[in-house]
Amino acid sequence: MYGFRSPRRENAVRDETVPESAVQNGSCVRNGNLKTPREKRKVREQCENVRRSSSSSRRVSQLQNGEVVEAVTLFEVVSMGKRAMQSVVDDWVEAYKQDRNVALLDLINFFIQCSGCQGMVTAEMFQSLQKKDVMQKMTETFDEETGLQYKKFVAYPWILTVTWPVDMDNEDYPLIRTGPYWKKFKANFCEFIAVLVQQCQCSILYDSYLMDTIISLLTGLADSMVRAFRHTSTLAAMKLLTAVVSVHLNLDVNKHNAQRLYEVEKKRISGKRTNYRLDQLERKRKEYEHKLLEMQNMMNAIFKGTFLNRYRDVIPEIRATCIEEIGSWIKTYPDAFLNDSYLKYIGWMLYDKQAEVRLKCLLGLQGIYSRKELVSRMDLFTSRFKDRIVSMPLDKDHEVAVQAMKLLMLMSQNCEDVLSAEDCETLYQFVYTTHRPLAVAAGEFLYKRLLSHEGGEEVQPKGGGKFGASTDQLKRLIHFFLESELHKHVAYLIDSLWDWAGKFLKDWECMTTLLLKNAEEDGEELSDAHESALIEIILATVREAAEGHPPVGRGAAKKILSVKEKKIQLEDCTKITEHFIVVLPQLLAKYSTDAQKVANLLQIPQYYDLDVYSTGHLEKHLDALLREVKDIVTKHSDISVLEASSRTYYVLCSEEIAIYSQVDHARTQLIDELMGQLNQLLDDFWQREEGFCTDAREISRMHSALRRVAAFHNAHDLTKWNLYDKTLRLLVFEMEHGSLPVLMILPSLQCTYFSLLWQLAAVSENPPKETLFALGRELRRFSQICMCFLHHKEKDVREKAFMILCDWLLILSHQDSNNNEEAVGLLDYLPSTSLQEKLLLFIQEHVFMEEEEESKDLTEEEERKNESCKLDDLHKKRSLLAAYCKLIVYNVVEMTAAAEIYKHYVKTYNDFGDIIKETLSRTRHNNKIQSAKTLILCLQQLFQRHVESQDSSSSVDFSSASFTNMKELARRFSLTFGWDQVKSRESVAMIHKEGIEFAFQGATGVDGKCLPPNLTFLAIIGEFSNKLLKPDKRLVYAYLQRYIAEPLPCRGDEWQPLIWYRNSLLANEDEESSVLGSSGEWSPVGASKVSSFKRKLSNGSLPEASQTEAASKAPDLQRASQLASAAGKSRKRLKSREMHLQEHLPFLCPGGLRRRYCKDEIKTEEVSEEGQAEDVIEDVDVDVVGADQEN
């Protein structure tokens, strides 16, 4: 027998080992069988003498808990992480040569301990037993009398018996423990096995004893039902086979060398009969062949005994280990393993359900496909599993998808025509995915497969010279971008290619040269679509270089740049500025009539390093830029162009830079001209007798002038031009007469809104009261105008007024006026109840109102336009809903208004689900209780509408569509609380309280036995029961009991919701009894269990013990004492738990109810000892949770 200590007890350092003589005689020695200390000391000395003589250099000292612990066993040395693993193995090899049985038992003990086993291993010699008898002994059984589990198996020449407690923690053993210590242990464990085989390859590896025993041991443990044994032994066996493969490879090389020397020597001495050198080479060659045969047998034994059984193991870590190692074998020794007999296992496991296993398959295949000499032998595998690999970039696990794309990149490079054109087109589209690592991998695939491919048929541009290669790549990129038909995603495309094609993507000189050259010079010119695409690419590359982080939606946040990256970023900004300061005016001049191109080009100056203008003496180029921008503003009325122009002036008008005065002068001149045009048009308008012009040209001119002024007023303060009075007069005129065209109303609303915002922002620290009163009066006046426009005949005006009003209310309710309390009080404006109702009604009519679709036969072009209009309309609706939800989140309107929004959560989930869910989350963060009341209010309103739609004489219809939708909505609400029941306990408890009160509202009759009209509502709030903690379920159940008279007749379907709800509260409770008794009445909670315990206690004893229990009487007595002590602790925890619940859920614990409830609970606890033991565990969890919440 060989006893050992648990690896968890680090302070114990002694092990007992059977001396060789005892093992050979088949005897087993256990410390408990030795009578005297002298006998124990004698056996211990026999066990340790051999080991100590060879392991003196193996000892490692380590401080643990302030004490010096000396490592003696292999497990202790490896787990403590001795630096020189080779010396540890050398010590063991020396011990093996002196006494191989003792050393092998030490090694066996090492593998058992590495499994985390807290037991012992017994060894007896395999002698002359019949094979049938041996197989009968090879079992894994559980002894009920001792509570121990046994595993008996052959590790030739021994029969090993491993004994461990049945409660061994299957989820906690060294290989799966977390932390750096155990991570290092796993690495040391694998290294130990590799070094062991390496050190033994020249001596004891071929003695037909060592490897047979280890392989038998690991194969036996790998068949265990205990996960710890199976996982540890499988890892050991796979690493052992990896080491053996390396040795086999070296032997194969040595054999070929010996064979070559033998043939050379044989030719050299041809004619002679004998030669000593030749005989020596012949013997060495045969020795290598014999060793190779033995190694091959070892490899087959491990592969068939362990791999074939474990590569489909139920534990994903074991499957992943097997697949990882077979990939290593194929890569290390392809002559033996690179064939379909082994490759098929990797191919099959590509379909594994666990991402970890699929990932190991892909990594293994990458090692194979990266070597061109191996790819030619993969034809059958490639044809069989190519489709699966091509589909794996769509894997739900991001890392698997990335590695699949990298594998396809290798296959594309090293396998000719393995990927079809359709496959490549599918893979190219992954450059637009939001997951950046996958997009970058796809970018590499796109760049190396398509962009960097040098086509001999491509004609280099004449005069292109140094830009020839870049021009060719740019044209390919533009062609791909246009063919993909995802034109708005150019920023994602550039970001995907940035790491691989950064050199030619930063070649802005080539790009602009391609745009500016004339057809006469070159004979060829880009088409209009290609020019638009190239300008978008230029803007995207400039943004990527200047900002240095991925576009919005790709990446959680802006990454922190390193020093090197910041240096590159600054250099790129300087390069951008120096180049585009000269070129951008020329580009604007060429494309000044194209709104889309100009809008993109005007965004480039915001990435300038503006100091370059003054340091480089480039003011003349600034004048050219300002002239072109001014010319563009006067030509265009497109809002994107005007906003880009306004933004350009805003960027250039920074007071900190030297060019401010020059740009400010140009800006003032431009605004003077714009305001002059607008004033003239307004004067003509008001001078007309009717006050209205029906001329479409005049309306268009007025519209353009107003839009230009509105675009500049957004970024620049135009207060000194007195724009507010002019636009306000137009709005008042529209309110009174209602005859202005929409093209004039919308920009007038916008200008008035911006004017008031600039006035509000200009409020100083101590403004005159007259100024504040005047401003407050204008604020309220504008709000009244917007309210009036909510009922305008034009939909665009209504929506614009609503958006402005929502933003306006949000700003007014949160402005601080430079911390001036008096100003805040005078300017504060909260919406009245009537305004809140109008806003909510607007949302219901314009967002959630379904529009009837006319069924017409449309052409393909008309259908495309119709779909585009629907998308635009959906975008507007989402904007309206988001604006209103912001008012709810920031407490501008009452939170109860959200109940109307929540009603549409399920029905409109695809269109507005994200907005509603975010609103729910934010309101819950602001006020948990009020948010819960809003949810229950939403359900109550839906329920009342459902009841009103039902016939009063009909019975409850649980299958109706409206009732099913309510339950589904309640279920979705329940899911929003997540898994953390402690965090949401107050909210969920409030939902149950409000729901119970609503369900029994209006109940009449004697003792409340009449059916409450809203009782069906209990079936709705039952969806929230699974979010209650167990003690909270008891509290809610006690609260429910207040409304129930017992005994209560519960016959009929109308009482079914009450039964369902009660069952949901009593789910998984020990005291749960049958719902209905034989007489159809309620059974008191826990009555049957309490009565059974009373019967047991009245007899003065517990139930009679079985024979097995009698055999283990002492452990039972000890367990009974533990239960008795646990009962006392349980009562204390129960009291503290009730106090805790009263503190956190006071609305469920009125005084009388608390006393009655706690009394009943304590009584039940005192009656049941088994219940005490079970409740101790629950109470501990609840106490811990409560403590966390209090903290």
mmCIF file with all atom_site columns, C-alpha atoms in Angstrom, residues 92-176:
data_model
loop_
_atom_site.group_PDB
_atom_site.id
_atom_site.type_symbol
_atom_site.label_atom_id
_atom_site.label_alt_id
_atom_site.label_comp_id
_atom_site.label_asym_id
_atom_site.label_entity_id
_atom_site.label_seq_id
_atom_site.pdbx_PDB_ins_code
_atom_site.Cartn_x
_atom_site.Cartn_y
_atom_site.Cartn_z
_atom_site.occupancy
_atom_site.B_iso_or_equiv
_atom_site.pdbx_formal_charge
_atom_site.auth_seq_id
_atom_site.auth_comp_id
_atom_site.auth_asym_id
_atom_site.auth_atom_id
_atom_site.pdbx_PDB_model_num
ATOM 1  C CA . TRP A 1 92  ? 13.914  10.203  -10.034 1.00 0.00 ? 92  TRP A CA 1
ATOM 2  C CA . VAL A 1 93  ? 15.789  8.274   -12.756 1.00 0.00 ? 93  VAL A CA 1
ATOM 3  C CA . GLU A 1 94  ? 18.606  7.493   -10.301 1.00 0.00 ? 94  GLU A CA 1
ATOM 4  C CA . ALA A 1 95  ? 16.046  6.317   -7.765  1.00 0.00 ? 95  ALA A CA 1
ATOM 5  C CA . TYR A 1 96  ? 14.429  4.139   -10.452 1.00 0.00 ? 96  TYR A CA 1
ATOM 6  C CA . LYS A 1 97  ? 17.752  2.505   -11.299 1.00 0.00 ? 97  LYS A CA 1
ATOM 7  C CA . GLN A 1 98  ? 18.306  1.649   -7.630  1.00 0.00 ? 98  GLN A CA 1
ATOM 8  C CA . ASP A 1 99  ? 14.770  0.393   -6.871  1.00 0.00 ? 99  ASP A CA 1
ATOM 9  C CA . ARG A 1 100 ? 12.336  0.653   -9.717  1.00 0.00 ? 100 ARG A CA 1
ATOM 10 C CA . ASN A 1 101 ? 9.260   -0.438  -7.727  1.00 0.00 ? 101 ASN A CA 1
ATOM 11 C CA . VAL A 1 102 ? 9.670   2.261   -5.108  1.00 0.00 ? 102 VAL A CA 1
ATOM 12 C CA . ALA A 1 103 ? 10.376  4.877   -7.763  1.00 0.00 ? 103 ALA A CA 1
ATOM 13 C CA . LEU A 1 104 ? 7.413   3.783   -9.864  1.00 0.00 ? 104 LEU A CA 1
ATOM 14 C CA . LEU A 1 105 ? 5.103   3.938   -6.862  1.00 0.00 ? 105 LEU A CA 1
ATOM 15 C CA . ASP A 1 106 ? 6.414   7.442   -6.292  1.00 0.00 ? 106 ASP A CA 1
ATOM 16 C CA . LEU A 1 107 ? 5.497   8.301   -9.882  1.00 0.00 ? 107 LEU A CA 1
ATOM 17 C CA . ILE A 1 108 ? 2.090   6.640   -9.572  1.00 0.00 ? 108 ILE A CA 1
ATOM 18 C CA . ASN A 1 109 ? 1.490   8.609   -6.412  1.00 0.00 ? 109 ASN A CA 1
ATOM 19 C CA . PHE A 1 110 ? 2.429   11.775  -8.327  1.00 0.00 ? 110 PHE A CA 1
ATOM 20 C CA . PHE A 1 111 ? -0.249  11.224  -10.990 1.00 0.00 ? 111 PHE A CA 1
ATOM 21 C CA . ILE A 1 112 ? -2.906  10.415  -8.378  1.00 0.00 ? 112 ILE A CA 1
ATOM 22 C CA . GLN A 1 113 ? -2.055  13.505  -6.348  1.00 0.00 ? 113 GLN A CA 1
ATOM 23 C CA . CYS A 1 114 ? -2.124  15.687  -9.457  1.00 0.00 ? 114 CYS A CA 1
ATOM 24 C CA . SER A 1 115 ? -5.747  14.616  -9.819  1.00 0.00 ? 115 SER A CA 1
ATOM 25 C CA . GLY A 1 116 ? -6.524  16.270  -6.494  1.00 0.00 ? 116 GLY A CA 1
ATOM 26 C CA . CYS A 1 117 ? -7.447  12.931  -4.930  1.00 0.00 ? 117 CYS A CA 1
ATOM 27 C CA . GLN A 1 118 ? -7.719  12.865  -1.122  1.00 0.00 ? 118 GLN A CA 1
ATOM 28 C CA . GLY A 1 119 ? -7.306  9.160   -0.630  1.00 0.00 ? 119 GLY A CA 1
ATOM 29 C CA . MET A 1 120 ? -4.740  6.431   -1.000  1.00 0.00 ? 120 MET A CA 1
ATOM 30 C CA . VAL A 1 121 ? -3.455  3.970   -3.579  1.00 0.00 ? 121 VAL A CA 1
ATOM 31 C CA . THR A 1 122 ? -2.856  0.295   -2.869  1.00 0.00 ? 122 THR A CA 1
ATOM 32 C CA . ALA A 1 123 ? -0.618  -1.882  -5.058  1.00 0.00 ? 123 ALA A CA 1
ATOM 33 C CA . GLU A 1 124 ? -0.438  -5.678  -5.265  1.00 0.00 ? 124 GLU A CA 1
ATOM 34 C CA . MET A 1 125 ? 1.558   -7.775  -7.693  1.00 0.00 ? 125 MET A CA 1
ATOM 35 C CA . PHE A 1 126 ? -0.147  -9.308  -10.711 1.00 0.00 ? 126 PHE A CA 1
ATOM 36 C CA . GLN A 1 127 ? 0.679   -12.963 -10.288 1.00 0.00 ? 127 GLN A CA 1
ATOM 37 C CA . SER A 1 128 ? -1.012  -16.101 -11.559 1.00 0.00 ? 128 SER A CA 1
ATOM 38 C CA . LEU A 1 129 ? -4.623  -14.947 -11.460 1.00 0.00 ? 129 LEU A CA 1
ATOM 39 C CA . GLN A 1 130 ? -6.871  -15.994 -14.274 1.00 0.00 ? 130 GLN A CA 1
ATOM 40 C CA . LYS A 1 131 ? -7.722  -13.289 -16.781 1.00 0.00 ? 131 LYS A CA 1
ATOM 41 C CA . LYS A 1 132 ? -11.383 -13.611 -15.944 1.00 0.00 ? 132 LYS A CA 1
ATOM 42 C CA . ASP A 1 133 ? -10.729 -13.009 -12.268 1.00 0.00 ? 133 ASP A CA 1
ATOM 43 C CA . VAL A 1 134 ? -8.579  -10.015 -13.078 1.00 0.00 ? 134 VAL A CA 1
ATOM 44 C CA . MET A 1 135 ? -11.268 -8.465  -15.248 1.00 0.00 ? 135 MET A CA 1
ATOM 45 C CA . GLN A 1 136 ? -13.811 -8.937  -12.473 1.00 0.00 ? 136 GLN A CA 1
ATOM 46 C CA . LYS A 1 137 ? -11.556 -6.955  -10.169 1.00 0.00 ? 137 LYS A CA 1
ATOM 47 C CA . MET A 1 138 ? -11.232 -4.097  -12.647 1.00 0.00 ? 138 MET A CA 1
ATOM 48 C CA . THR A 1 139 ? -14.157 -2.116  -11.278 1.00 0.00 ? 139 THR A CA 1
ATOM 49 C CA . GLU A 1 140 ? -15.106 1.290   -9.943  1.00 0.00 ? 140 GLU A CA 1
ATOM 50 C CA . THR A 1 141 ? -17.519 0.869   -7.059  1.00 0.00 ? 141 THR A CA 1
ATOM 51 C CA . PHE A 1 142 ? -18.968 2.704   -4.066  1.00 0.00 ? 142 PHE A CA 1
ATOM 52 C CA . ASP A 1 143 ? -19.018 1.134   -0.611  1.00 0.00 ? 143 ASP A CA 1
ATOM 53 C CA . GLU A 1 144 ? -22.111 2.348   1.239   1.00 0.00 ? 144 GLU A CA 1
ATOM 54 C CA . GLU A 1 145 ? -20.801 1.168   4.604   1.00 0.00 ? 145 GLU A CA 1
ATOM 55 C CA . THR A 1 146 ? -17.579 3.169   4.572   1.00 0.00 ? 146 THR A CA 1
ATOM 56 C CA . GLY A 1 147 ? -18.692 5.969   2.278   1.00 0.00 ? 147 GLY A CA 1
ATOM 57 C CA . LEU A 1 148 ? -15.593 5.404   0.110   1.00 0.00 ? 148 LEU A CA 1
ATOM 58 C CA . GLN A 1 149 ? -15.228 4.926   -3.607  1.00 0.00 ? 149 GLN A CA 1
ATOM 59 C CA . TYR A 1 150 ? -12.842 2.386   -5.091  1.00 0.00 ? 150 TYR A CA 1
ATOM 60 C CA . LYS A 1 151 ? -11.238 2.068   -8.502  1.00 0.00 ? 151 LYS A CA 1
ATOM 61 C CA . LYS A 1 152 ? -9.292  -1.106  -9.194  1.00 0.00 ? 152 LYS A CA 1
ATOM 62 C CA . PHE A 1 153 ? -7.348  -1.517  -12.446 1.00 0.00 ? 153 PHE A CA 1
ATOM 63 C CA . VAL A 1 154 ? -4.202  -3.118  -13.894 1.00 0.00 ? 154 VAL A CA 1
ATOM 64 C CA . ALA A 1 155 ? -1.009  -1.096  -14.206 1.00 0.00 ? 155 ALA A CA 1
ATOM 65 C CA . TYR A 1 156 ? 1.185   -4.010  -15.187 1.00 0.00 ? 156 TYR A CA 1
ATOM 66 C CA . PRO A 1 157 ? 2.786   -5.669  -13.250 1.00 0.00 ? 157 PRO A CA 1
ATOM 67 C CA . TRP A 1 158 ? 0.528   -4.374  -10.484 1.00 0.00 ? 158 TRP A CA 1
ATOM 68 C CA . ILE A 1 159 ? -3.121  -4.274  -9.659  1.00 0.00 ? 159 ILE A CA 1
ATOM 69 C CA . LEU A 1 160 ? -3.744  -0.780  -8.296  1.00 0.00 ? 160 LEU A CA 1
ATOM 70 C CA . THR A 1 161 ? -6.630  0.186   -6.069  1.00 0.00 ? 161 THR A CA 1
ATOM 71 C CA . VAL A 1 162 ? -7.322  3.894   -5.604  1.00 0.00 ? 162 VAL A CA 1
ATOM 72 C CA . THR A 1 163 ? -9.544  4.827   -2.666  1.00 0.00 ? 163 THR A CA 1
ATOM 73 C CA . TRP A 1 164 ? -11.064 8.245   -2.143  1.00 0.00 ? 164 TRP A CA 1
ATOM 74 C CA . PRO A 1 165 ? -14.015 9.794   -0.282  1.00 0.00 ? 165 PRO A CA 1
ATOM 75 C CA . VAL A 1 166 ? -17.272 9.879   -2.190  1.00 0.00 ? 166 VAL A CA 1
ATOM 76 C CA . ASP A 1 167 ? -17.621 13.612  -1.576  1.00 0.00 ? 167 ASP A CA 1
ATOM 77 C CA . MET A 1 168 ? -14.446 14.394  -3.484  1.00 0.00 ? 168 MET A CA 1
ATOM 78 C CA . ASP A 1 169 ? -15.039 17.745  -5.177  1.00 0.00 ? 169 ASP A CA 1
ATOM 79 C CA . ASN A 1 170 ? -15.282 16.934  -8.851  1.00 0.00 ? 170 ASN A CA 1
ATOM 80 C CA . GLU A 1 171 ? -15.231 20.622  -9.730  1.00 0.00 ? 171 GLU A CA 1
ATOM 81 C CA . ASP A 1 172 ? -12.030 21.481  -7.884  1.00 0.00 ? 172 ASP A CA 1
ATOM 82 C CA . TYR A 1 173 ? -8.757  19.823  -8.784  1.00 0.00 ? 173 TYR A CA 1
ATOM 83 C CA . PRO A 1 174 ? -5.368  21.281  -9.743  1.00 0.00 ? 174 PRO A CA 1
ATOM 84 C CA . LEU A 1 175 ? -5.874  21.424  -13.512 1.00 0.00 ? 175 LEU A CA 1
ATOM 85 C CA . ILE A 1 176 ? -9.005  23.581  -13.361 1.00 0.00 ? 176 ILE A CA 1
#
